[in-house]
Short mmCIF file of C-alpha atoms in Angstrom, two decimals:
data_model
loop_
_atom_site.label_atom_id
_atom_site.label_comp_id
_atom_site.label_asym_id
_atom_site.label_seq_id
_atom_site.Cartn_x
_atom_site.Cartn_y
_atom_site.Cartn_z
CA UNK A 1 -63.85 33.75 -70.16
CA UNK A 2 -60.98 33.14 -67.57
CA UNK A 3 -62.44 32.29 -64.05
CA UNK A 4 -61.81 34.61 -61.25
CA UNK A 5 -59.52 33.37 -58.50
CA UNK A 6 -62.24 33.12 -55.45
CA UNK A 7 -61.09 35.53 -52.32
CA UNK A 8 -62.00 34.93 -48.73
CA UNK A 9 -60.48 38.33 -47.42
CA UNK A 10 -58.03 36.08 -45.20
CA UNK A 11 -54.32 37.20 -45.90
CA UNK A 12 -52.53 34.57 -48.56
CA UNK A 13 -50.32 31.80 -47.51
CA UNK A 14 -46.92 32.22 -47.38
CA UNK A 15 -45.93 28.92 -49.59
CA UNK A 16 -42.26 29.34 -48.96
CA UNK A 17 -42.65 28.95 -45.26
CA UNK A 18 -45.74 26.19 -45.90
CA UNK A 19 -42.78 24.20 -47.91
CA UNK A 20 -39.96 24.58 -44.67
CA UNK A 21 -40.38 21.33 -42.63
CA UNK A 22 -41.40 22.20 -38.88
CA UNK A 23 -37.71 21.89 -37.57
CA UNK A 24 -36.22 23.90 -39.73
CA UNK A 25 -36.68 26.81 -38.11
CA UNK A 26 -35.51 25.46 -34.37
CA UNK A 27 -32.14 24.54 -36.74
CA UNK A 28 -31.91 28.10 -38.42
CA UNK A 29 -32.51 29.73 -34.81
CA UNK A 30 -29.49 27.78 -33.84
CA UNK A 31 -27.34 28.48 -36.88
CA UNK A 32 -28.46 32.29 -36.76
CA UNK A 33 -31.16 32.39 -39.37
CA UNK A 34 -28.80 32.46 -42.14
CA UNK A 35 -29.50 34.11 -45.09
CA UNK A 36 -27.97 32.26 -47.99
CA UNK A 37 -27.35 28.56 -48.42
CA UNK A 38 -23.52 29.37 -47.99
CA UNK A 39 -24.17 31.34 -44.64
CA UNK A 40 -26.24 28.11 -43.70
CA UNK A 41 -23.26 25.75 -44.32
CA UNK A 42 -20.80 27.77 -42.55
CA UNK A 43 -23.01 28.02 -39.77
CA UNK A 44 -23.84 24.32 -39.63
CA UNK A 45 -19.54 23.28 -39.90
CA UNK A 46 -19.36 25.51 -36.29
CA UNK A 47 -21.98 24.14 -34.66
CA UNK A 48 -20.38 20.77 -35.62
CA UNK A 49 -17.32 21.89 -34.01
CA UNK A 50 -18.96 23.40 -31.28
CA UNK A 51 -20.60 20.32 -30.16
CA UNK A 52 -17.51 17.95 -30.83
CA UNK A 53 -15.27 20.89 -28.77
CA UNK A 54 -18.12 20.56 -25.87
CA UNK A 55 -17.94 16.63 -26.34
CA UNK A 56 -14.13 16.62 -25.83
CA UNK A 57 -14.31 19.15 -23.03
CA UNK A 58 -16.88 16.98 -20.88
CA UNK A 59 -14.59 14.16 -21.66
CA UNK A 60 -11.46 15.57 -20.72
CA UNK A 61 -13.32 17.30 -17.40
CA UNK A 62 -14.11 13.57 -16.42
CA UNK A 63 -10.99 11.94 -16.83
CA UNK A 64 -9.95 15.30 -15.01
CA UNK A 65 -12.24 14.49 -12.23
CA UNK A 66 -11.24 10.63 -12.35
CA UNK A 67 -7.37 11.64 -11.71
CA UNK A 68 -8.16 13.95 -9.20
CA UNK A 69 -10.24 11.52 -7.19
CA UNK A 70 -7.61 8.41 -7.73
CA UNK A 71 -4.51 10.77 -7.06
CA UNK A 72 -6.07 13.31 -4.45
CA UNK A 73 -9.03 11.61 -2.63
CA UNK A 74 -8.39 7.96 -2.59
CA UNK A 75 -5.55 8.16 -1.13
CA UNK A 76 -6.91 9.80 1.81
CA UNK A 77 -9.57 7.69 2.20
CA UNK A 78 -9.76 5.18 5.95
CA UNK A 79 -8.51 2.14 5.49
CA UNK A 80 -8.73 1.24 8.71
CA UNK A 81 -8.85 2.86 12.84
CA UNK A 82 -7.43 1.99 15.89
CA UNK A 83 -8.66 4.05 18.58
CA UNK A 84 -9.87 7.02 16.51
CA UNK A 85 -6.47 6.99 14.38
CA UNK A 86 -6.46 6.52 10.62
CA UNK A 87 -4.12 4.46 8.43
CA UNK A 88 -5.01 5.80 5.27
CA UNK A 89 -4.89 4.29 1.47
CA UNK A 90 -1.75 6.48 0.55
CA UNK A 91 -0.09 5.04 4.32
CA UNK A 92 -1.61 1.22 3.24
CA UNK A 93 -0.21 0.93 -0.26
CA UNK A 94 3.05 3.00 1.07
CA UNK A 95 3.13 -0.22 3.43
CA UNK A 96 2.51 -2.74 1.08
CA UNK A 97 5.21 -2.08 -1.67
CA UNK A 98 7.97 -2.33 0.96
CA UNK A 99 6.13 -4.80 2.64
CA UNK A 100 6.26 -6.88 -0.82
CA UNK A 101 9.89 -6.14 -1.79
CA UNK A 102 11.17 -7.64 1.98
CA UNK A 103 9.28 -10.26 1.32
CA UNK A 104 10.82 -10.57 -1.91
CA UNK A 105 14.20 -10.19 -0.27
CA UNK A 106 13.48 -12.78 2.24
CA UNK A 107 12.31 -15.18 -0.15
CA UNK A 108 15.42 -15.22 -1.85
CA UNK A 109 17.57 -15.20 1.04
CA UNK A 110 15.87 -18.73 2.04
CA UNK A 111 16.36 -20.01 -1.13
CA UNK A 112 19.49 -19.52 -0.73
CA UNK A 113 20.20 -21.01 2.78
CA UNK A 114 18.21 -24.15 1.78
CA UNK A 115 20.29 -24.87 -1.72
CA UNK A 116 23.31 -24.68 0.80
CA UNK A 117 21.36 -27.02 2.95
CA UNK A 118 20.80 -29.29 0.32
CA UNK A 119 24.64 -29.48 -1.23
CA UNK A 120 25.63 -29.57 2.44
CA UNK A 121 23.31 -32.72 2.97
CA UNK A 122 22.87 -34.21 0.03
CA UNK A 123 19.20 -33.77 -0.56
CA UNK A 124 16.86 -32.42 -2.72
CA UNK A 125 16.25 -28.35 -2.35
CA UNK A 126 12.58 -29.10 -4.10
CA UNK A 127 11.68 -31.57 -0.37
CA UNK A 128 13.75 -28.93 1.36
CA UNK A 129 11.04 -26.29 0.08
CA UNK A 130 8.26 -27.98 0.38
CA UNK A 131 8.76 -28.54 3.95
CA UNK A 132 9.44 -24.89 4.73
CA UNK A 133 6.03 -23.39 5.78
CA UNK A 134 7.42 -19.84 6.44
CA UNK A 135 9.05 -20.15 2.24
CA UNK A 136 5.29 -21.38 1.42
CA UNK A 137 3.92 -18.27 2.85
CA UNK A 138 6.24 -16.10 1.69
CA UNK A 139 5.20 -17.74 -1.82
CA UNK A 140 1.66 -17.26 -0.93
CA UNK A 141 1.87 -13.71 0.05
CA UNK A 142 3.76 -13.02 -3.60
CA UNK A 143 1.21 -15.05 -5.68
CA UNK A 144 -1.60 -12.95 -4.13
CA UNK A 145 -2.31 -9.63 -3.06
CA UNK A 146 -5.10 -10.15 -0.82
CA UNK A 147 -3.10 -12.28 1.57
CA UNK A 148 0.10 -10.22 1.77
CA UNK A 149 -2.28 -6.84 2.06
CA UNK A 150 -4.43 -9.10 5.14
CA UNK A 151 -1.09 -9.44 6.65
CA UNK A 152 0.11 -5.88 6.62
CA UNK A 153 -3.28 -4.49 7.47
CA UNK A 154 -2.68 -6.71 10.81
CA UNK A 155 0.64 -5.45 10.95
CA UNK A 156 -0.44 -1.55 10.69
CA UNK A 157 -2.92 -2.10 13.56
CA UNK A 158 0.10 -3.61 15.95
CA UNK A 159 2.26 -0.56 15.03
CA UNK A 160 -0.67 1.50 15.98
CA UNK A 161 -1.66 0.13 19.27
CA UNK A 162 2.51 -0.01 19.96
CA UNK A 163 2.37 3.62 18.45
CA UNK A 164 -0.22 4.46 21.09
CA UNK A 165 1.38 3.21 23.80
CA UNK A 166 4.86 4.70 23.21
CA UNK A 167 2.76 8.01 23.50
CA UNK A 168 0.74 7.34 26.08
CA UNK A 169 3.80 6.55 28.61
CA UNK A 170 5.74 9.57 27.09
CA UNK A 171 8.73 7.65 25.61
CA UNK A 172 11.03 8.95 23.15
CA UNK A 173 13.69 7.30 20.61
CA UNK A 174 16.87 9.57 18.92
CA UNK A 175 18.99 8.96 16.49
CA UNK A 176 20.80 6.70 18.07
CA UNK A 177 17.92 4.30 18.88
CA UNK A 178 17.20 4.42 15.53
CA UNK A 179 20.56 3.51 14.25
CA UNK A 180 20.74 0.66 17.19
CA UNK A 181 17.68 -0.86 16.03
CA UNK A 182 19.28 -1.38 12.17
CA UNK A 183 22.23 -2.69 13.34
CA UNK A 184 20.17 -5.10 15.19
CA UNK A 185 17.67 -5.76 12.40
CA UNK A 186 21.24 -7.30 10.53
CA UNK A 187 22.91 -8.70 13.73
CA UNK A 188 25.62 -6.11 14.17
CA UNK A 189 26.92 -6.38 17.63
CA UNK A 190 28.86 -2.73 17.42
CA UNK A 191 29.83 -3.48 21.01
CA UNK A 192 31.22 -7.22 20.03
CA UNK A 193 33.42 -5.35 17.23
CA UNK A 194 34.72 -2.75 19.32
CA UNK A 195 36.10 -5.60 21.43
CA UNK A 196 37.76 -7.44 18.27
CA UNK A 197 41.66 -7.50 18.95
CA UNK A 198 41.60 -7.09 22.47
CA UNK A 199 42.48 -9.54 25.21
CA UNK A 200 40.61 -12.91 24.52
CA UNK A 201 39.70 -12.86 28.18
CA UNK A 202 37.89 -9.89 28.02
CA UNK A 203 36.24 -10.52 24.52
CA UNK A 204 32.64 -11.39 24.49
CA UNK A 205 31.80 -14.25 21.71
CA UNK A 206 29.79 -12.77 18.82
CA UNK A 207 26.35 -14.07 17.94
CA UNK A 208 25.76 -12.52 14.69
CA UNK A 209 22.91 -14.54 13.17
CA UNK A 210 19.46 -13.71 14.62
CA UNK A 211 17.63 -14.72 16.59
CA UNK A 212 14.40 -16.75 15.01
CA UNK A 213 11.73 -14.94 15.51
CA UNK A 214 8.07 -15.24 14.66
CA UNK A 215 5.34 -12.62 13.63
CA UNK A 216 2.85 -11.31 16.08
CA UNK A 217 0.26 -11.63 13.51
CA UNK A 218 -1.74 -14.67 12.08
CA UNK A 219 -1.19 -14.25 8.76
CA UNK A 220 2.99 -14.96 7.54
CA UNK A 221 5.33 -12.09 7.60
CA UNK A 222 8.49 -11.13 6.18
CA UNK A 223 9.43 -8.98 8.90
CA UNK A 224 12.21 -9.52 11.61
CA UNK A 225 9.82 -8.20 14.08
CA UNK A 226 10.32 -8.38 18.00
CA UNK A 227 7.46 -9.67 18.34
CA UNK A 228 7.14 -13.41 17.81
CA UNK A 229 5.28 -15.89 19.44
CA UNK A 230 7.18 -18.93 20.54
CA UNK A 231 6.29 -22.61 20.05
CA UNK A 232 6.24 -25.14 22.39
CA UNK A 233 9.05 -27.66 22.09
CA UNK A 234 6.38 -29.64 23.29
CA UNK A 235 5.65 -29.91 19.47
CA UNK A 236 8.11 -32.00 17.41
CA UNK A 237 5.81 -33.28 14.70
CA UNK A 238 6.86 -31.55 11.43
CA UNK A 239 2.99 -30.48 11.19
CA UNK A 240 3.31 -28.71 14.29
CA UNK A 241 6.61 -26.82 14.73
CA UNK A 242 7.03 -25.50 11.72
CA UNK A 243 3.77 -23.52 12.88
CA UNK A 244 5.95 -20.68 13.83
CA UNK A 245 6.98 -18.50 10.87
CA UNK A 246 11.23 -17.56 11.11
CA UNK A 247 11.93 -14.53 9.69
CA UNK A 248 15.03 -14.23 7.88
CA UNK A 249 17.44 -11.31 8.05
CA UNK A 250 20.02 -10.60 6.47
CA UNK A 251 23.21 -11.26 8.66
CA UNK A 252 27.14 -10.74 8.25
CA UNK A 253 28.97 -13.62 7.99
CA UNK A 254 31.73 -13.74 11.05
CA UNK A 255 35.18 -14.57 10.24
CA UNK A 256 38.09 -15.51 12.65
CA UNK A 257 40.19 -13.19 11.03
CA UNK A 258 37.79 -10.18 10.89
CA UNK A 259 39.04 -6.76 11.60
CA UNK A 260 37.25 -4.08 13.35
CA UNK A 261 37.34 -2.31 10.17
CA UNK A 262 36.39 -5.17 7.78
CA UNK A 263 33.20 -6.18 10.18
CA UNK A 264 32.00 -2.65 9.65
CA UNK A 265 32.54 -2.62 6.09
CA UNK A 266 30.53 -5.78 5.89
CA UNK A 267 27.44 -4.11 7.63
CA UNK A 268 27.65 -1.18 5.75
CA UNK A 269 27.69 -3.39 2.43
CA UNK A 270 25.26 -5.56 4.13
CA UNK A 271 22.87 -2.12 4.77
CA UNK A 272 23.39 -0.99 0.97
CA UNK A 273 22.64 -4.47 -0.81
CA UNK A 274 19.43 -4.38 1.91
CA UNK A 275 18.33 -0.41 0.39
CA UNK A 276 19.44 -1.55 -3.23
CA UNK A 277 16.95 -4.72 -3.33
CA UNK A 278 14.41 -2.84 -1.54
CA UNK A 279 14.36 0.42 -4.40
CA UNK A 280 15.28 -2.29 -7.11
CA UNK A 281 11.38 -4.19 -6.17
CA UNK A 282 10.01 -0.26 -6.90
CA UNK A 283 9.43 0.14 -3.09
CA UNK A 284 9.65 4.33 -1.81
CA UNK A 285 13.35 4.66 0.12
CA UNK A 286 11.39 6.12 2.88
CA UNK A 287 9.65 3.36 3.46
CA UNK A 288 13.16 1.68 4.77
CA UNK A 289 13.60 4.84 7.27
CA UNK A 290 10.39 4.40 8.51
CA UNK A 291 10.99 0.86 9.31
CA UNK A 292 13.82 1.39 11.33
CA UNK A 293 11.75 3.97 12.83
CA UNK A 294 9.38 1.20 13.73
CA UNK A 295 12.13 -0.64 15.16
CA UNK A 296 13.47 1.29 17.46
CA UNK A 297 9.50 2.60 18.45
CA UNK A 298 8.41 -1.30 19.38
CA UNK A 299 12.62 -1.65 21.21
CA UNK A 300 11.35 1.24 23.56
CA UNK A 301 7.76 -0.18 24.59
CA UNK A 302 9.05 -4.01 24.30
CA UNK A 303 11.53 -2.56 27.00
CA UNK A 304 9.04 -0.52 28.99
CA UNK A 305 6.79 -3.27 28.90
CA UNK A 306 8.90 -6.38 29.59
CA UNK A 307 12.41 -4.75 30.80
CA UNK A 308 15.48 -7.03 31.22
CA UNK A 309 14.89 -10.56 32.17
CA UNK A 310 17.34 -12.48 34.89
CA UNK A 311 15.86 -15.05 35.95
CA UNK A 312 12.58 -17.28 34.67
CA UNK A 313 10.45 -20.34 35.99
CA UNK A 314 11.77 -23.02 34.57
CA UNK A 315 8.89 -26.45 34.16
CA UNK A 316 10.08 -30.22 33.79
CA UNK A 317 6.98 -31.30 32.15
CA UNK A 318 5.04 -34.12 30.04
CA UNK A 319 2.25 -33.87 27.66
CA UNK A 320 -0.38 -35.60 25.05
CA UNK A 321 -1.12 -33.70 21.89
CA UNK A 322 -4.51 -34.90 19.97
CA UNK A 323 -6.10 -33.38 17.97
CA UNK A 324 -9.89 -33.02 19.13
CA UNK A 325 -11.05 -32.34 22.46
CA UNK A 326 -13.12 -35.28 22.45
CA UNK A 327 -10.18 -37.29 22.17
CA UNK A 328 -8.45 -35.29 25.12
CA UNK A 329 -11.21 -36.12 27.15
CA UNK A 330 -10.77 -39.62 26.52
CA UNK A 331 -7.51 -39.88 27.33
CA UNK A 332 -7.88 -37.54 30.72
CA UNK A 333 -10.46 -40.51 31.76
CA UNK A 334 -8.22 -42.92 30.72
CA UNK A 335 -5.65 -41.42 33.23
CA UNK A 336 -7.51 -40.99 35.94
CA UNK A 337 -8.67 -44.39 35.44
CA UNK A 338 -4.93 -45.49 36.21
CA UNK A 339 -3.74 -46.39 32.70
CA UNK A 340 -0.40 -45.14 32.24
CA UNK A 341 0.64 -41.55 31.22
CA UNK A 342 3.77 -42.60 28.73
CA UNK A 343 1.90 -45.57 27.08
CA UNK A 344 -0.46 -43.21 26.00
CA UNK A 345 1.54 -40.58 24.93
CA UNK A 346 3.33 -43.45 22.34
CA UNK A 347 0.31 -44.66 21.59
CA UNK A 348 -1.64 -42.02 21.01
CA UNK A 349 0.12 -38.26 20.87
CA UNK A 350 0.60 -36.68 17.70
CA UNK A 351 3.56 -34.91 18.85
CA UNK A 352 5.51 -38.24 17.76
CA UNK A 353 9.26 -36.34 19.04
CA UNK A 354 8.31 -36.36 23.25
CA UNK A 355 5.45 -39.45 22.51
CA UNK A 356 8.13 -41.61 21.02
CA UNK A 357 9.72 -40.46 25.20
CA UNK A 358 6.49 -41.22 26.46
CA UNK A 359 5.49 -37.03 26.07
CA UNK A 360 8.38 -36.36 28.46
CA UNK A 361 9.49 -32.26 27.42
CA UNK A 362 12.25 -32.54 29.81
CA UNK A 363 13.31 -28.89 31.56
CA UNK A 364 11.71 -25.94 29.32
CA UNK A 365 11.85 -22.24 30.25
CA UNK A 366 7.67 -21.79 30.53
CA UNK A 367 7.61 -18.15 28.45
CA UNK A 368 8.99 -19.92 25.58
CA UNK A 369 5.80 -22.62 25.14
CA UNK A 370 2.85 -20.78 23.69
CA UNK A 371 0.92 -19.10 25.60
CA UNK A 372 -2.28 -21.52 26.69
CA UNK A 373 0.28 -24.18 27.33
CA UNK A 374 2.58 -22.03 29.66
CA UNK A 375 -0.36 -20.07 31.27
CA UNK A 376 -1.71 -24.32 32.57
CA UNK A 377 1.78 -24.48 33.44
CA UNK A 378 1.66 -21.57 35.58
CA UNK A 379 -1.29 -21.84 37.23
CA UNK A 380 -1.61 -26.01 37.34
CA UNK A 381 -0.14 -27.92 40.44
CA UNK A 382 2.81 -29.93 40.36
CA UNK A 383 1.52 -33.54 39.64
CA UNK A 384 -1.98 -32.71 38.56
CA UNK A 385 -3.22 -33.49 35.23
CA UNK A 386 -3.77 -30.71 33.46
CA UNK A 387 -6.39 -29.94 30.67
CA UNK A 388 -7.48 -30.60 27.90
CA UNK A 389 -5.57 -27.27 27.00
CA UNK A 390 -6.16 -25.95 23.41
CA UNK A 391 -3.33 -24.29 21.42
CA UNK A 392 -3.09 -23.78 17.45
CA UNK A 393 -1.51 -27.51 17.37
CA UNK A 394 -4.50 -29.29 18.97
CA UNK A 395 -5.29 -30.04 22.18
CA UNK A 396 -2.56 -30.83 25.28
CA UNK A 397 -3.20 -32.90 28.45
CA UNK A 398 0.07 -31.73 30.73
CA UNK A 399 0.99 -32.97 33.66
CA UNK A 400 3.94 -30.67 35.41
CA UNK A 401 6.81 -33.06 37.40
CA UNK A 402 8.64 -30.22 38.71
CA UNK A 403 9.56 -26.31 38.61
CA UNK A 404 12.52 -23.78 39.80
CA UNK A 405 13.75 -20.60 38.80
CA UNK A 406 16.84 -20.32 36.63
CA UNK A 407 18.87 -17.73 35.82
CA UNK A 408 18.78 -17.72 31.89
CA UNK A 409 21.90 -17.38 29.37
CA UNK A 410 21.63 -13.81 27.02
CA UNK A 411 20.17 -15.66 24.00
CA UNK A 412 17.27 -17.48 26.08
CA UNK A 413 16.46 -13.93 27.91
CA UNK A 414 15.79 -12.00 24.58
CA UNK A 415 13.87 -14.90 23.57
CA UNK A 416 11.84 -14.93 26.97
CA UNK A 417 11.47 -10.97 26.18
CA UNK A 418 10.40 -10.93 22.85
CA UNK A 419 7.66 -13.45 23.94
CA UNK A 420 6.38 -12.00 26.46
CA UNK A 421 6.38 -8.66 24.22
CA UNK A 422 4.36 -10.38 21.58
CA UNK A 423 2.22 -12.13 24.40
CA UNK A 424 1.05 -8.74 25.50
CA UNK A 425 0.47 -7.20 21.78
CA UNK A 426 -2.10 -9.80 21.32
CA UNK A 427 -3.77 -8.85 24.43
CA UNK A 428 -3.62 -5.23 23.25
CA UNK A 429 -5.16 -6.00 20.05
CA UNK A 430 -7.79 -8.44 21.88
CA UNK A 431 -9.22 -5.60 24.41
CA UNK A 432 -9.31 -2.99 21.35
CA UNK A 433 -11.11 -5.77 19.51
CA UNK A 434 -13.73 -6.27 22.33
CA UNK A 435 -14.02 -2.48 22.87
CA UNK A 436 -14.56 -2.29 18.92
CA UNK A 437 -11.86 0.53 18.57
CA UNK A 438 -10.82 -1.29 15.67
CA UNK A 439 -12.82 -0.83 12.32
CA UNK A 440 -11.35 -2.44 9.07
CA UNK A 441 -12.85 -1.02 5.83
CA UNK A 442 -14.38 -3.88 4.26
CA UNK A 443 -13.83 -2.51 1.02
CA UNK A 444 -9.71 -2.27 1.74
CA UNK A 445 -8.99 -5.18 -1.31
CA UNK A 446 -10.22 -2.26 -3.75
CA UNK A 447 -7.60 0.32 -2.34
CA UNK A 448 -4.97 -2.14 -3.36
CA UNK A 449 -2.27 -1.32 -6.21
#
């Protein structure tokens, strides 16, 4: 007799659902509770490409979001402020790739001069080079990105602070400013042509290669800025002259035979092989206009600042260059101990050019030492020994013989103007310093490129 299946009363187990593992249901809520095995599958293939079509759209959101933060915020991010004024990324790296093709401009143009140099002399271009510090900083500036962005940061701050004052004494510049300052930049003399053909007598002798001229800033620049800081000709050692960075322009080579019309043709040509290099090295077009903006800007303040210069103090002078201050120190005891001034200066000064004269400068315009040198000049007394005065080529003992105002020729003047224009930048950029209304993002490498 069959035995009877035992009953609790308790409703019977559903073995289909005991058999479905616990997830399966979470999985057929998602695909819809499907009712047949083919329902399942086609539910399963769009959740597959639901998820892979949410994948790619959280993908292509973030490189969305990456673009729009590189191309849209970056680029107004603070690079740096002068007195509550931005220069911003998009302004910095605007900067920088005209910055980079002068520099790449300028670099060839010296190349150039000093292979003439060398056929002209006989000597090797290579020793030529190697001696040219302003060519080895243009080199370093190309080889590195750090160094030429240090040097325009610098540069952006000056424009700023000139910027500032322009505004502050309410000057203006037109078009014609503009258009002065770029036929200076290339050593048009518009007034010199205009006087080509006329009576000899009455016909002032071009000058059509620039002035040498030296940046404001510590770091090397390609610009022909009007701002340089003269050297001492104090300094004749190789090591210390060629402290002073010459910025090479591109200039029109005079001819006797040179017609009015020719000589503008050749600055016109001269402007248009400048824009073509310039857009050739990738650089914006605009970036030239703005430059000759600058120009004309610093022209207007270096004027307001400095005005026309007539006249100067002239110093007949004598110094020791050493290099430590200890050794300066020495030699100011030795001095006043009544050893003499010139012995020392052959024996000991590294400035071997005026120490092989026994540190005898001869008659010097004072604006056109650097500035600690000319400022002991200024305020020393004829006879005293002076110092030990430190400048960026060691440290000077001076002793002033005599001084006199001169009237100055036109080349000397803008010399005399343009350093006392770039004396009183630095002092500009040294109060804003000490009032700490300068702040340099750190971080500004990263913002490069």
């Amino acid at each position: 007799m069959a035995r009877r299946r035992q009953t609790t009363g308790m409703p019977k187990k559903d073995r289909k659902k005991d058999e479905t593992p616990e997830n399966s249901s979470l999985l057929d809520n998602l695909l819809g509770n499907p009712s047949s095995r083919g329902d399942r599958e086609d539910a399963i293939n769009q959740l597959i490409q639901r998820t892979v079509a949410v994948i790619v759209g959280v993908i292509v959101i973030g490189i969305l979001g990456i673009l729009i933060y590189d191309q849209l915020i970056v680029p107004q991010l603070t690079v740096a402020t002068v007195n509550g004024e931005r220069v911003t990324v998009q302004e910095f790296r605007q900067r920088l790739d005209f910055e980079r093709a002068l520099t790449i401009q300028n670099y060839n143009i010296r190349i150039s001069q000093l292979q003439q140099q060398a056929q002209a002399f006989g000597v090797d271009v290579n020793q030529l080079a190697q001696n040219d510090q302003q060519l080895t900083r243009w080199q370093q500036e190309l080889s590195a990105d750090d160094i030429l962005g240090n040097r325009v940061l610098d540069d952006m701050v000056e424009d700023l602070l000139i910027q500032q004052a322009f505004e502050e004494r309410g000057l203006s510049i037109d078009d014609a400013q503009i258009e002065l300052a770029r036929q200076e930049f290339f050593g048009f003399n518009a007034t010199e042509v205009a006087l080509i053909g006329t009576d000899p007598t009455a016909t002032i002798t071009p000058t059509i290669s620039p002035t040498p001229l030296v940046s404001p800033t510590p770091s090397p620049t390609p610009l022909p800025t009007n701002t340089p800081t003269t050297v001492p000709e104090a300094t004749v050692d190789p090591e210390a002259t060629e402290e002073p960075e010459v910025t090479e322009a591109p200039t029109i080579p005079p001819t006797a035979t040179t017609s009015q019309t020719q000589a503008f043709e050749n600055f016109e040509e001269s402007v248009d092989l400048f824009t073509e290099s310039i857009v050739e090295a990738e650089a914006p077009r605009s970036g030239i206009d703005a430059f000759w903006e600058r120009e004309a800007i610093r022209d207007a303040v270096q004027f307001a600042i400095v005005g026309d210069v007539e006249t100067t103090l002239y110093a007949n002078a004598r110094h020791i260059l050493v290099e430590t201050e200890e050794e300066a120190n020495e030699i100011l005891a030795a001095l006043n101990a009544g050893e003499s001034f010139a012995l020392l200066a052959q024996s000991r000064s590294t400035d071997t050019g005026s120490g092989s004269r026994g540190g005898e400068l001869g008659w010097q315009a004072i604006d056109l030492y650097v500035a600690p040198f000319a400022q002991a000049i200024r305020e020393g007394t004829i006879g005293d020994l002076l110092g030990p005065v430190e400048s960026q080529f060691g440290f000077h003992i001076i002793q002033v013989i005599d001084t006199e105002e001169r009237e100055v020729d036109e080349q000397t003047a803008e010399q005399i103007i343009q350093s006392r224009f770039a004396n009183w930048v630095e002092d500009q950029v040294e109060a804003a310093e000490e009032a700490d209304a300068i702040n340099i993002n750190d971080n500004w490498p990263a913002f490069i490129g």
